[in-house]
Amino acid sequence: MTDLARQVVDLGASLFARGLTAGRTGNISVRDGDRVLLTPTGVSLGALAELSVLDTGGRHLGGPPPTKEAFLHLAFYRARPQTSAVVHTHSTHSAAVSCLAGLDPSNALPPLTAYYAMRVGSLPLLPYHAPGDTSLGALAEEEAREHHALLLANHGPIAAGGDLAAAADAVEEIEETARIFLLLRNTETAPLTPDQVAALRA
Ligand SMILES: [Zn+2]
């Protein structure tokens, strides 16, 4: 197993051990030159052994069959040439927020903390699509040109990064902020102001 593949296996085990994925949900990919290593379909992130290998066009080059959500990962690699890794989970609190009525589709979560503002920024909400409906890929690709993290309605978060740690950090930050958001639901809150958010980006 290559060092890069080992990093995917270790991240999967870590996400699973901390309850950020359950059952056989969630998937991870990393770019390796002109190929993409992806977690396989039907395998728990806590028990990864072998990875699927695809080209960036989605052709299966080796290993077991990839996750059925591979098309979402490939949408990020097409839209963001600087992306080297993508992480997607069905983490409980993020998934709960993705089921709420009345969210702002251009930004599903307010900037409650500085870390959220720095690691995620804005989080567009993509409309619900049935599992395997690849028309979601075109929407994700369009939004991914401007945003490295997206929330899929009635589903969960997906985030890209320059490396695996950055992509995982973004998904974990979404989950933590979703948890805070739900704890504060129906309570008056004071998110960061636009000036405070702008100062973090400077
Ligand atoms: Zn999913």
Coordinates of C-alpha atoms and ligand atoms in Angstrom, one line a residue:
M1 CA 0.0 0.0 0.0
T2 CA 1.4 3.4 -0.9
D3 CA 1.9 6.2 1.7
L4 CA -1.1 8.1 0.2
A5 CA -3.4 5.1 0.4
R6 CA -2.3 4.5 4.0
Q7 CA -3.3 8.1 4.8
V8 CA -6.8 7.4 3.5
V9 CA -7.1 4.2 5.5
D10 CA -5.9 6.0 8.7
L11 CA -8.3 8.9 8.1
G12 CA -11.2 6.5 7.5
A13 CA -10.4 4.6 10.8
S14 CA -10.2 7.9 12.7
L15 CA -13.5 9.3 11.3
F16 CA -15.2 6.0 12.1
A17 CA -13.7 5.7 15.6
R18 CA -14.9 9.2 16.5
G19 CA -18.5 8.5 15.3
L20 CA -18.3 10.9 12.3
T21 CA -19.4 8.1 10.0
A22 CA -21.6 5.1 10.8
G23 CA -22.2 1.8 9.1
R24 CA -20.9 1.8 5.5
T25 CA -21.5 5.5 4.9
G26 CA -19.0 8.2 4.0
N27 CA -16.2 8.2 1.5
I28 CA -12.8 9.6 1.0
S29 CA -10.6 10.3 -2.1
V30 CA -7.2 11.6 -2.8
R31 CA -5.6 12.7 -6.0
D32 CA -2.4 10.8 -6.9
G33 CA -1.0 12.5 -10.1
D34 CA -3.6 11.9 -12.9
R35 CA -5.3 9.2 -10.9
V36 CA -7.8 9.3 -7.9
L37 CA -7.7 6.8 -5.1
L38 CA -11.2 6.3 -3.6
T39 CA -12.8 4.3 -0.9
P40 CA -14.7 1.3 -2.3
T41 CA -18.5 0.8 -2.3
G42 CA -20.0 -1.2 0.6
V43 CA -17.1 -1.0 2.9
S44 CA -17.0 0.7 6.3
L45 CA -14.5 3.6 6.6
G46 CA -13.4 1.8 9.8
A47 CA -12.4 -1.3 7.9
L48 CA -10.7 -0.2 4.8
A49 CA -8.2 -2.5 3.2
E50 CA -7.9 -1.8 -0.5
L51 CA -8.8 1.4 -2.4
S52 CA -10.4 1.9 -5.8
V53 CA -8.3 3.6 -8.5
L54 CA -10.0 5.8 -11.1
D55 CA -8.7 8.3 -13.7
T56 CA -10.0 11.9 -13.3
G57 CA -12.6 11.1 -16.0
G58 CA -14.1 8.4 -13.8
R59 CA -12.7 5.3 -15.6
H60 CA -12.1 2.4 -13.2
L61 CA -8.4 1.5 -13.4
G62 CA -8.0 -0.9 -10.6
G63 CA -9.0 -2.2 -7.1
P64 CA -12.5 -2.9 -6.0
P65 CA -15.6 -1.0 -7.4
P66 CA -15.6 2.6 -6.0
T67 CA -18.2 4.3 -3.8
K68 CA -21.4 5.1 -5.7
E69 CA -20.8 8.7 -4.7
A70 CA -17.5 8.8 -6.8
F71 CA -19.2 11.3 -9.2
L72 CA -19.3 13.9 -6.4
H73 CA -15.6 13.6 -5.7
L74 CA -14.8 13.8 -9.4
A75 CA -16.9 17.0 -9.7
F76 CA -14.6 18.7 -7.2
Y77 CA -11.4 17.6 -8.9
R78 CA -12.8 18.9 -12.2
A79 CA -14.0 22.2 -10.7
R80 CA -10.9 22.8 -8.5
P81 CA -7.6 21.9 -10.0
Q82 CA -5.9 22.8 -6.7
T83 CA -7.9 20.1 -4.9
S84 CA -6.0 17.1 -3.8
A85 CA -8.5 15.4 -1.5
V86 CA -12.3 15.2 -0.9
V87 CA -14.1 13.9 2.2
H88 CA -17.8 13.2 2.5
T89 CA -19.7 12.0 5.5
H90 CA -23.3 11.6 6.8
S91 CA -22.3 12.9 10.2
T92 CA -25.3 13.2 12.5
H93 CA -25.5 17.0 13.2
S94 CA -24.6 18.1 9.7
A95 CA -27.1 15.6 8.3
A96 CA -29.7 17.0 10.8
V97 CA -29.1 20.6 9.7
S98 CA -29.4 19.4 6.1
C99 CA -33.0 18.3 6.8
L100 CA -34.2 21.6 8.3
A101 CA -36.7 23.8 6.5
G102 CA -36.0 27.4 5.7
L103 CA -32.2 27.2 5.3
D104 CA -30.4 29.8 3.2
P105 CA -29.5 27.8 0.1
S106 CA -26.5 30.1 -0.5
N107 CA -25.1 29.5 3.0
A108 CA -26.6 26.8 5.3
L109 CA -24.8 27.8 8.5
P110 CA -24.0 31.2 10.0
P111 CA -20.4 32.0 11.0
L112 CA -20.8 31.2 14.7
T113 CA -17.1 30.8 15.3
A114 CA -13.8 32.0 13.9
Y115 CA -12.6 28.5 13.0
Y116 CA -15.7 27.8 11.1
A117 CA -15.3 31.2 9.2
M118 CA -11.7 30.3 8.4
R119 CA -12.0 26.6 7.5
V120 CA -15.3 26.6 5.8
G121 CA -16.5 30.2 5.1
S122 CA -19.7 29.7 3.2
L123 CA -21.7 26.5 2.8
P124 CA -24.1 26.3 -0.2
L125 CA -27.0 23.8 0.2
L126 CA -27.6 21.6 -2.8
P127 CA -31.2 20.3 -3.3
Y128 CA -32.1 16.7 -2.4
H129 CA -31.3 14.1 -5.0
A130 CA -31.9 10.3 -4.6
P131 CA -28.8 8.2 -4.0
G132 CA -26.9 7.6 -7.2
D133 CA -28.7 10.4 -9.1
T134 CA -25.7 11.7 -11.0
S135 CA -27.4 15.0 -12.0
L136 CA -26.3 16.2 -8.6
G137 CA -22.7 16.0 -10.0
A138 CA -23.3 18.9 -12.4
L139 CA -24.7 21.1 -9.6
A140 CA -21.8 20.2 -7.3
E141 CA -19.3 21.0 -10.0
E142 CA -20.8 24.4 -10.6
E143 CA -20.8 25.3 -6.9
A144 CA -17.4 23.8 -6.3
R145 CA -15.8 26.4 -8.6
E146 CA -16.4 29.0 -5.9
H147 CA -16.8 26.9 -2.7
H148 CA -14.7 24.1 -1.3
A149 CA -17.5 22.8 1.0
L150 CA -21.1 22.0 0.2
L151 CA -24.0 20.6 2.2
L152 CA -26.2 18.1 0.4
A153 CA -29.9 18.4 1.5
N154 CA -31.3 15.5 3.5
H155 CA -27.8 13.9 3.3
G156 CA -24.6 15.4 4.6
P157 CA -21.5 17.5 4.0
I158 CA -18.7 17.2 1.4
A159 CA -15.5 19.2 1.4
A160 CA -12.3 19.5 -0.7
G161 CA -8.8 20.5 0.4
G162 CA -5.2 20.8 -0.7
D163 CA -4.5 17.6 1.3
L164 CA -6.5 15.0 3.2
A165 CA -6.1 16.9 6.5
A166 CA -7.6 20.1 5.1
A167 CA -10.6 18.3 3.6
A168 CA -11.2 16.4 6.8
D169 CA -10.8 19.6 8.9
A170 CA -13.5 21.3 6.9
V171 CA -16.0 18.4 7.3
E172 CA -15.2 18.2 11.0
E173 CA -15.7 21.9 11.4
I174 CA -19.0 21.7 9.6
E175 CA -20.1 19.0 12.0
E176 CA -19.0 20.9 15.1
T177 CA -20.7 24.1 13.9
A178 CA -23.9 22.2 13.0
R179 CA -23.9 20.8 16.5
I180 CA -23.5 24.3 18.0
F181 CA -26.2 25.6 15.6
L182 CA -28.6 22.9 16.8
L183 CA -27.8 23.5 20.5
L184 CA -28.6 27.2 19.9
R185 CA -31.7 26.6 17.8
N186 CA -34.6 28.8 19.0
T187 CA -32.1 30.9 21.0
E188 CA -31.1 34.4 19.9
T189 CA -27.5 34.1 18.7
A190 CA -24.7 36.6 17.8
P191 CA -22.8 35.2 14.8
L192 CA -19.6 37.0 13.7
T193 CA -20.3 40.2 11.9
P194 CA -19.4 40.7 8.2
D195 CA -16.4 42.9 9.4
Q196 CA -15.2 40.2 11.8
V197 CA -15.4 37.6 9.1
A198 CA -13.6 39.8 6.6
A199 CA -10.8 40.4 9.1
L200 CA -10.2 36.6 9.4
R201 CA -9.7 36.5 5.6
A202 CA -7.2 39.4 5.5
Ligands
ZN1 ZN -23.5 10.3 1.0

